[in-house]
């Protein structure tokens, strides 16, 4: 009950405590510690943003924007830069709406990512949310490689109250997806969410497997709305960016699920992902429980980072 009352924003603020302490206390001390806007001031902000894992490219463009605005508006007080900085970060993340179209269509959501990032957990959480909003959800257990993966997804299916299509461990993942697609059609499911392996015998295998799965869905269910979500572990910082790039080579990635933001001071990576890859972060994971998946609202995220109250 307490949990519910706190609402989306409260829980987001709570989940981002570590990142906020890292970035914002840093930024605030810069604003109070400097009496003039000079090169040192910009350098300190730059350093804080990079420490918060916004990435060099994103940070550079934020600082450039800040310098320009300061010049144009003849700003003299460091404190006045805070709002400009916040607006500029929000702008970096603004990639438009339309992100959740798949929720209202007959769709197939393919969830991919390296091992341990939180794919299966995110599939379970997403299934629970869609089910609660009245959608008929089906899960496909296409991680047939890791021991226990099918059982783990089955538990999530039970928790979320949705059906699952699975074969036994070691079977062909593409065949599982084929079955799952047939079942989605014959049972008239709204959303089919497929979990996949994070690791096969080698990386090339994994990427080839994903391509094959993609082809099967395209061929067997061309009318389905496609959503390919890459799951990235927020605690891995800049590494997450290179992982995403690898998956972008084999799939038409339509969004990111950024997990474990509850356990990291590196939540700034959400900004870097969106601005550097041009792919929207659609969901964030802020815990291990079924309700710990949030739709990602860039504006609310930046406000939560800077602890600005929303009403
Ligand atoms: N704190 C926290 N833990 C998470 C989050 N998402 C997932 N986890 C945990 O991360 C661990 C790995 O999650 P999985 O869902 O099994 O990850 P996976 O990508 O499916 O892993 P493989 O199937 O082995 O590739 C589990 O212990 C999860 O409970 C999150 O948002 N926050
Ligand atoms: Mg898994």
Short mmCIF file of C-alpha atoms and ligand atoms in Angstrom, two decimals:
data_model
loop_
_atom_site.label_atom_id
_atom_site.label_comp_id
_atom_site.label_asym_id
_atom_site.label_seq_id
_atom_site.Cartn_x
_atom_site.Cartn_y
_atom_site.Cartn_z
CA UNK A 1 0.00 0.00 0.00
CA UNK A 2 2.77 2.40 1.00
CA UNK A 3 4.56 1.35 -2.16
CA UNK A 4 1.56 2.16 -4.29
CA UNK A 5 0.96 5.53 -2.70
CA UNK A 6 4.41 6.67 -3.56
CA UNK A 7 3.46 6.40 -7.20
CA UNK A 8 5.62 6.34 -10.27
CA UNK A 9 7.66 9.39 -9.55
CA UNK A 10 8.38 8.56 -5.93
CA UNK A 11 9.60 5.11 -6.84
CA UNK A 12 11.68 6.45 -9.66
CA UNK A 13 13.28 8.97 -7.32
CA UNK A 14 13.98 6.17 -4.85
CA UNK A 15 15.38 3.87 -7.52
CA UNK A 16 17.74 6.54 -8.75
CA UNK A 17 19.12 7.55 -5.37
CA UNK A 18 22.64 6.45 -6.11
CA UNK A 19 22.84 8.12 -9.51
CA UNK A 20 21.32 11.25 -8.10
CA UNK A 21 23.76 11.41 -5.22
CA UNK A 22 26.56 11.03 -7.70
CA UNK A 23 25.52 13.54 -10.33
CA UNK A 24 23.43 16.03 -8.45
CA UNK A 25 25.43 16.50 -5.28
CA UNK A 26 28.35 17.00 -7.63
CA UNK A 27 26.52 19.57 -9.71
CA UNK A 28 25.07 21.37 -6.70
CA UNK A 29 28.46 21.76 -5.10
CA UNK A 30 29.73 23.28 -8.34
CA UNK A 31 26.92 25.81 -8.36
CA UNK A 32 27.57 26.80 -4.77
CA UNK A 33 31.34 26.58 -5.01
CA UNK A 34 31.83 28.90 -7.97
CA UNK A 35 31.15 32.61 -7.95
CA UNK A 36 31.79 33.11 -11.65
CA UNK A 37 31.19 31.20 -14.86
CA UNK A 38 34.66 30.42 -16.09
CA UNK A 39 36.53 27.55 -17.71
CA UNK A 40 37.03 25.80 -14.37
CA UNK A 41 33.30 25.90 -13.80
CA UNK A 42 32.58 24.24 -17.15
CA UNK A 43 35.31 21.69 -16.57
CA UNK A 44 33.84 20.69 -13.22
CA UNK A 45 30.41 20.19 -14.72
CA UNK A 46 31.91 18.21 -17.55
CA UNK A 47 33.75 15.97 -15.12
CA UNK A 48 30.63 15.37 -13.03
CA UNK A 49 28.54 14.42 -16.05
CA UNK A 50 31.20 12.03 -17.30
CA UNK A 51 31.46 10.47 -13.82
CA UNK A 52 27.69 9.98 -13.94
CA UNK A 53 28.26 8.06 -17.17
CA UNK A 54 26.60 10.40 -19.61
CA UNK A 55 29.48 9.69 -21.96
CA UNK A 56 31.96 12.04 -23.61
CA UNK A 57 29.96 12.77 -26.73
CA UNK A 58 26.75 13.58 -24.87
CA UNK A 59 28.55 15.58 -22.22
CA UNK A 60 30.41 17.61 -24.82
CA UNK A 61 27.24 18.58 -26.60
CA UNK A 62 25.53 19.48 -23.30
CA UNK A 63 28.46 21.70 -22.31
CA UNK A 64 28.54 23.35 -25.73
CA UNK A 65 24.86 24.12 -25.45
CA UNK A 66 25.39 25.54 -21.97
CA UNK A 67 28.26 27.78 -23.11
CA UNK A 68 26.22 29.05 -26.01
CA UNK A 69 23.16 29.80 -23.89
CA UNK A 70 25.25 31.58 -21.26
CA UNK A 71 26.72 33.76 -23.97
CA UNK A 72 23.44 34.49 -25.73
CA UNK A 73 21.52 35.30 -22.59
CA UNK A 74 24.39 37.14 -20.90
CA UNK A 75 24.15 34.93 -17.84
CA UNK A 76 26.55 35.78 -15.04
CA UNK A 77 25.46 33.64 -12.09
CA UNK A 78 26.53 29.98 -11.91
CA UNK A 79 23.25 29.13 -10.15
CA UNK A 80 21.28 30.18 -13.21
CA UNK A 81 22.99 27.47 -15.20
CA UNK A 82 21.24 24.67 -13.38
CA UNK A 83 17.93 24.94 -15.21
CA UNK A 84 19.70 25.39 -18.54
CA UNK A 85 21.64 22.23 -17.83
CA UNK A 86 18.49 20.30 -16.97
CA UNK A 87 16.69 21.49 -20.10
CA UNK A 88 19.68 20.62 -22.20
CA UNK A 89 19.84 17.07 -20.85
CA UNK A 90 16.12 16.67 -21.51
CA UNK A 91 16.63 17.86 -25.05
CA UNK A 92 19.32 15.24 -25.61
CA UNK A 93 16.78 12.59 -24.76
CA UNK A 94 13.85 13.83 -26.71
CA UNK A 95 13.27 11.31 -29.46
CA UNK A 96 9.56 11.70 -29.86
CA UNK A 97 6.58 9.58 -28.85
CA UNK A 98 5.06 6.47 -30.54
CA UNK A 99 7.28 4.23 -28.43
CA UNK A 100 4.55 2.02 -27.01
CA UNK A 101 2.54 1.37 -30.15
CA UNK A 102 3.17 -2.38 -29.85
CA UNK A 103 1.09 -2.52 -26.70
CA UNK A 104 -2.04 -1.80 -28.65
CA UNK A 105 -1.33 -3.94 -31.68
CA UNK A 106 -0.99 -7.62 -32.46
CA UNK A 107 2.71 -7.71 -31.85
CA UNK A 108 5.79 -9.81 -31.31
CA UNK A 109 8.35 -8.53 -28.84
CA UNK A 110 11.78 -10.10 -29.14
CA UNK A 111 13.91 -9.54 -26.06
CA UNK A 112 17.65 -9.81 -26.65
CA UNK A 113 20.88 -9.01 -24.80
CA UNK A 114 24.02 -10.58 -23.38
CA UNK A 115 23.86 -12.99 -20.46
CA UNK A 116 22.75 -11.84 -17.05
CA UNK A 117 21.50 -8.37 -18.03
CA UNK A 118 17.92 -9.08 -16.96
CA UNK A 119 16.15 -10.33 -20.10
CA UNK A 120 14.03 -13.06 -18.51
CA UNK A 121 13.11 -10.86 -15.55
CA UNK A 122 12.12 -8.02 -17.87
CA UNK A 123 10.02 -10.37 -20.02
CA UNK A 124 8.18 -11.46 -16.87
CA UNK A 125 7.63 -7.92 -15.64
CA UNK A 126 6.44 -6.72 -19.05
CA UNK A 127 4.06 -9.67 -19.34
CA UNK A 128 2.60 -8.81 -15.94
CA UNK A 129 2.02 -5.18 -16.89
CA UNK A 130 0.44 -5.95 -20.24
CA UNK A 131 -1.77 -8.61 -18.71
CA UNK A 132 -2.90 -6.15 -16.05
CA UNK A 133 -3.83 -3.67 -18.73
CA UNK A 134 -6.09 -6.28 -20.32
CA UNK A 135 -3.88 -7.62 -23.10
CA UNK A 136 -3.70 -11.30 -23.92
CA UNK A 137 -0.03 -12.14 -23.54
CA UNK A 138 1.90 -15.25 -24.56
CA UNK A 139 5.53 -16.01 -23.71
CA UNK A 140 7.98 -17.90 -25.91
CA UNK A 141 10.87 -19.64 -24.15
CA UNK A 142 13.55 -19.30 -26.81
CA UNK A 143 16.45 -19.55 -24.38
CA UNK A 144 16.89 -23.29 -24.62
CA UNK A 145 20.62 -23.11 -23.94
CA UNK A 146 21.12 -22.10 -20.32
CA UNK A 147 20.19 -24.71 -17.72
CA UNK A 148 17.13 -23.62 -15.78
CA UNK A 149 16.17 -20.86 -18.21
CA UNK A 150 12.86 -22.46 -19.18
CA UNK A 151 11.88 -23.07 -15.55
CA UNK A 152 12.75 -19.49 -14.70
CA UNK A 153 10.54 -18.12 -17.47
CA UNK A 154 7.77 -20.55 -16.51
CA UNK A 155 7.83 -19.12 -12.99
CA UNK A 156 7.48 -15.64 -14.41
CA UNK A 157 4.59 -16.77 -16.61
CA UNK A 158 2.84 -18.09 -13.50
CA UNK A 159 3.55 -14.92 -11.58
CA UNK A 160 2.20 -12.78 -14.41
CA UNK A 161 -0.72 -15.15 -15.06
CA UNK A 162 0.05 -15.70 -18.74
CA UNK A 163 0.62 -18.75 -20.96
CA UNK A 164 4.01 -19.92 -22.11
CA UNK A 165 5.17 -21.94 -25.11
CA UNK A 166 8.28 -23.99 -24.41
CA UNK A 167 10.12 -27.09 -25.50
CA UNK A 168 12.77 -28.96 -23.63
CA UNK A 169 16.27 -27.70 -22.87
CA UNK A 170 18.63 -28.00 -25.80
CA UNK A 171 15.95 -27.79 -28.47
CA UNK A 172 16.19 -25.42 -31.43
CA UNK A 173 15.26 -21.87 -30.32
CA UNK A 174 13.97 -21.02 -33.80
CA UNK A 175 11.60 -24.01 -33.59
CA UNK A 176 10.31 -22.74 -30.26
CA UNK A 177 9.66 -19.35 -31.82
CA UNK A 178 7.90 -21.03 -34.73
CA UNK A 179 5.63 -22.85 -32.25
CA UNK A 180 5.06 -19.71 -30.22
CA UNK A 181 4.06 -17.72 -33.30
CA UNK A 182 1.59 -20.44 -34.36
CA UNK A 183 0.13 -20.47 -30.86
CA UNK A 184 -0.11 -16.68 -30.76
CA UNK A 185 -2.10 -16.74 -33.98
CA UNK A 186 -4.35 -19.68 -33.14
CA UNK A 187 -5.06 -18.44 -29.61
CA UNK A 188 -5.55 -14.91 -30.82
CA UNK A 189 -2.94 -13.50 -28.43
CA UNK A 190 -2.30 -9.77 -28.52
CA UNK A 191 1.36 -9.72 -27.57
CA UNK A 192 3.87 -12.52 -27.93
CA UNK A 193 7.03 -11.87 -25.92
CA UNK A 194 10.04 -14.08 -26.68
CA UNK A 195 12.86 -14.53 -24.22
CA UNK A 196 16.20 -15.43 -25.82
CA UNK A 197 19.58 -16.78 -24.75
CA UNK A 198 22.29 -14.38 -23.64
CA UNK A 199 25.04 -16.79 -24.47
CA UNK A 200 25.53 -19.72 -26.81
CA UNK A 201 28.73 -21.65 -27.56
CA UNK A 202 30.16 -18.44 -28.95
CA UNK A 203 29.07 -14.96 -29.84
CA UNK A 204 28.81 -15.63 -33.57
CA UNK A 205 26.40 -18.47 -32.82
CA UNK A 206 24.25 -16.19 -30.74
CA UNK A 207 24.04 -13.51 -33.42
CA UNK A 208 23.27 -16.07 -36.15
CA UNK A 209 20.57 -17.57 -33.96
CA UNK A 210 18.96 -14.19 -33.46
CA UNK A 211 18.95 -13.54 -37.19
CA UNK A 212 17.28 -16.89 -37.74
CA UNK A 213 14.62 -16.17 -35.11
CA UNK A 214 13.98 -12.81 -36.74
CA UNK A 215 13.50 -14.41 -40.12
CA UNK A 216 11.04 -16.94 -38.73
CA UNK A 217 8.89 -14.24 -37.19
CA UNK A 218 8.99 -12.14 -40.36
CA UNK A 219 8.04 -15.11 -42.49
CA UNK A 220 5.43 -16.74 -40.29
CA UNK A 221 3.80 -13.66 -38.86
CA UNK A 222 4.38 -10.78 -41.29
CA UNK A 223 1.28 -8.92 -40.13
CA UNK A 224 2.56 -8.67 -36.56
CA UNK A 225 3.88 -5.37 -35.28
CA UNK A 226 7.55 -5.94 -34.46
CA UNK A 227 9.36 -4.73 -31.39
CA UNK A 228 12.99 -5.72 -30.81
CA UNK A 229 14.15 -4.71 -27.37
CA UNK A 230 17.78 -4.89 -26.29
CA UNK A 231 18.22 -5.31 -22.56
CA UNK A 232 21.21 -3.50 -21.07
CA UNK A 233 22.49 -3.67 -17.52
CA UNK A 234 22.73 -0.11 -16.21
CA UNK A 235 25.53 -1.02 -13.83
CA UNK A 236 27.90 -1.80 -16.70
CA UNK A 237 28.13 1.85 -17.68
CA UNK A 238 29.66 2.65 -21.05
CA UNK A 239 29.99 -1.06 -21.86
CA UNK A 240 26.26 -1.12 -22.38
CA UNK A 241 26.68 1.14 -25.41
CA UNK A 242 28.98 -1.26 -27.22
CA UNK A 243 26.67 -4.18 -26.42
CA UNK A 244 23.75 -2.31 -27.92
CA UNK A 245 25.78 -1.58 -31.06
CA UNK A 246 26.48 -5.29 -31.53
CA UNK A 247 22.82 -6.19 -31.41
CA UNK A 248 21.99 -3.34 -33.76
CA UNK A 249 24.04 -5.18 -36.37
CA UNK A 250 21.79 -8.23 -36.34
CA UNK A 251 18.39 -6.84 -35.52
CA UNK A 252 16.34 -3.76 -36.19
CA UNK A 253 16.45 -2.59 -32.59
CA UNK A 254 13.39 -0.53 -31.70
CA UNK A 255 14.07 0.13 -28.05
CA UNK A 256 16.13 -0.46 -24.95
CA UNK A 257 15.23 -1.87 -21.56
CA UNK A 258 17.76 -0.50 -19.10
CA UNK A 259 17.89 -2.64 -15.97
CA UNK A 260 19.32 -2.49 -12.44
CA UNK A 261 19.10 1.27 -12.17
CA UNK A 262 18.24 0.72 -8.51
CA UNK A 263 21.72 -0.56 -7.83
CA UNK A 264 23.93 1.91 -9.64
CA UNK A 265 25.32 5.40 -9.57
CA UNK A 266 25.61 5.23 -13.34
CA UNK A 267 22.02 5.99 -14.35
CA UNK A 268 23.33 8.76 -16.59
CA UNK A 269 23.93 6.00 -19.12
CA UNK A 270 20.24 6.33 -20.02
CA UNK A 271 21.02 9.76 -21.43
CA UNK A 272 24.08 8.50 -23.30
CA UNK A 273 22.20 5.56 -24.85
CA UNK A 274 19.41 7.68 -26.13
CA UNK A 275 21.50 10.50 -27.48
CA UNK A 276 24.39 8.44 -28.88
CA UNK A 277 22.55 5.46 -30.34
CA UNK A 278 19.40 7.30 -31.32
CA UNK A 279 17.36 4.44 -29.87
CA UNK A 280 14.84 5.22 -27.18
CA UNK A 281 15.12 3.74 -23.72
CA UNK A 282 11.56 2.44 -23.40
CA UNK A 283 11.64 0.77 -20.01
CA UNK A 284 13.83 0.86 -16.95
CA UNK A 285 14.23 -1.86 -14.34
CA UNK A 286 14.46 -0.58 -10.80
CA UNK A 287 14.31 -3.81 -8.80
CA UNK A 288 13.76 -7.55 -9.01
CA UNK A 289 10.02 -7.69 -8.42
CA UNK A 290 7.23 -7.83 -10.97
CA UNK A 291 6.27 -4.18 -10.48
CA UNK A 292 9.83 -2.94 -10.81
CA UNK A 293 9.64 -2.08 -14.49
CA UNK A 294 8.75 1.44 -15.47
CA UNK A 295 8.00 3.04 -18.76
CA UNK A 296 10.77 5.46 -19.34
CA UNK A 297 9.81 9.10 -19.40
CA UNK A 298 12.88 11.15 -20.19
CA UNK A 299 11.50 14.33 -18.66
CA UNK A 300 10.51 12.60 -15.42
CA UNK A 301 13.84 10.82 -15.35
CA UNK A 302 15.84 14.03 -15.52
CA UNK A 303 13.57 15.64 -12.93
CA UNK A 304 14.07 12.63 -10.67
CA UNK A 305 17.82 12.87 -11.17
CA UNK A 306 17.78 16.47 -10.07
CA UNK A 307 15.12 15.78 -7.46
CA UNK A 308 12.72 18.32 -8.90
CA UNK A 309 9.24 17.69 -7.55
CA UNK A 310 6.47 17.05 -10.02
CA UNK A 311 2.81 17.53 -9.29
N1 LIG B 1 18.29 -5.01 -8.74
C1 LIG B 1 17.84 -5.42 -9.92
N2 LIG B 1 18.07 -6.68 -10.31
C2 LIG B 1 17.60 -7.08 -11.51
C3 LIG B 1 16.87 -6.20 -12.36
N3 LIG B 1 16.54 -6.88 -13.47
C4 LIG B 1 17.05 -8.14 -13.32
N4 LIG B 1 17.69 -8.26 -12.14
C5 LIG B 1 18.39 -9.43 -11.60
O1 LIG B 1 19.47 -9.76 -12.46
C6 LIG B 1 19.70 -11.18 -12.45
C7 LIG B 1 19.71 -11.70 -13.87
O2 LIG B 1 18.41 -11.55 -14.42
P1 LIG B 1 17.85 -12.46 -15.59
O3 LIG B 1 16.51 -11.94 -15.93
O4 LIG B 1 17.96 -13.89 -15.25
O5 LIG B 1 18.89 -12.09 -16.73
P2 LIG B 1 19.01 -12.73 -18.19
O6 LIG B 1 19.47 -11.65 -19.09
O7 LIG B 1 17.76 -13.42 -18.55
O8 LIG B 1 20.18 -13.78 -17.96
P3 LIG B 1 20.56 -15.03 -18.91
O9 LIG B 1 19.30 -15.73 -19.25
O10 LIG B 1 21.48 -15.87 -18.08
O11 LIG B 1 21.27 -14.47 -20.09
C8 LIG B 1 18.58 -11.77 -11.60
O12 LIG B 1 19.08 -12.00 -10.31
C9 LIG B 1 17.53 -10.66 -11.56
O13 LIG B 1 16.74 -10.71 -10.40
C10 LIG B 1 16.65 -4.85 -11.90
O14 LIG B 1 16.05 -3.99 -12.56
N5 LIG B 1 17.15 -4.52 -10.68
MG1 LIG B 2 17.37 -15.32 -19.21
#
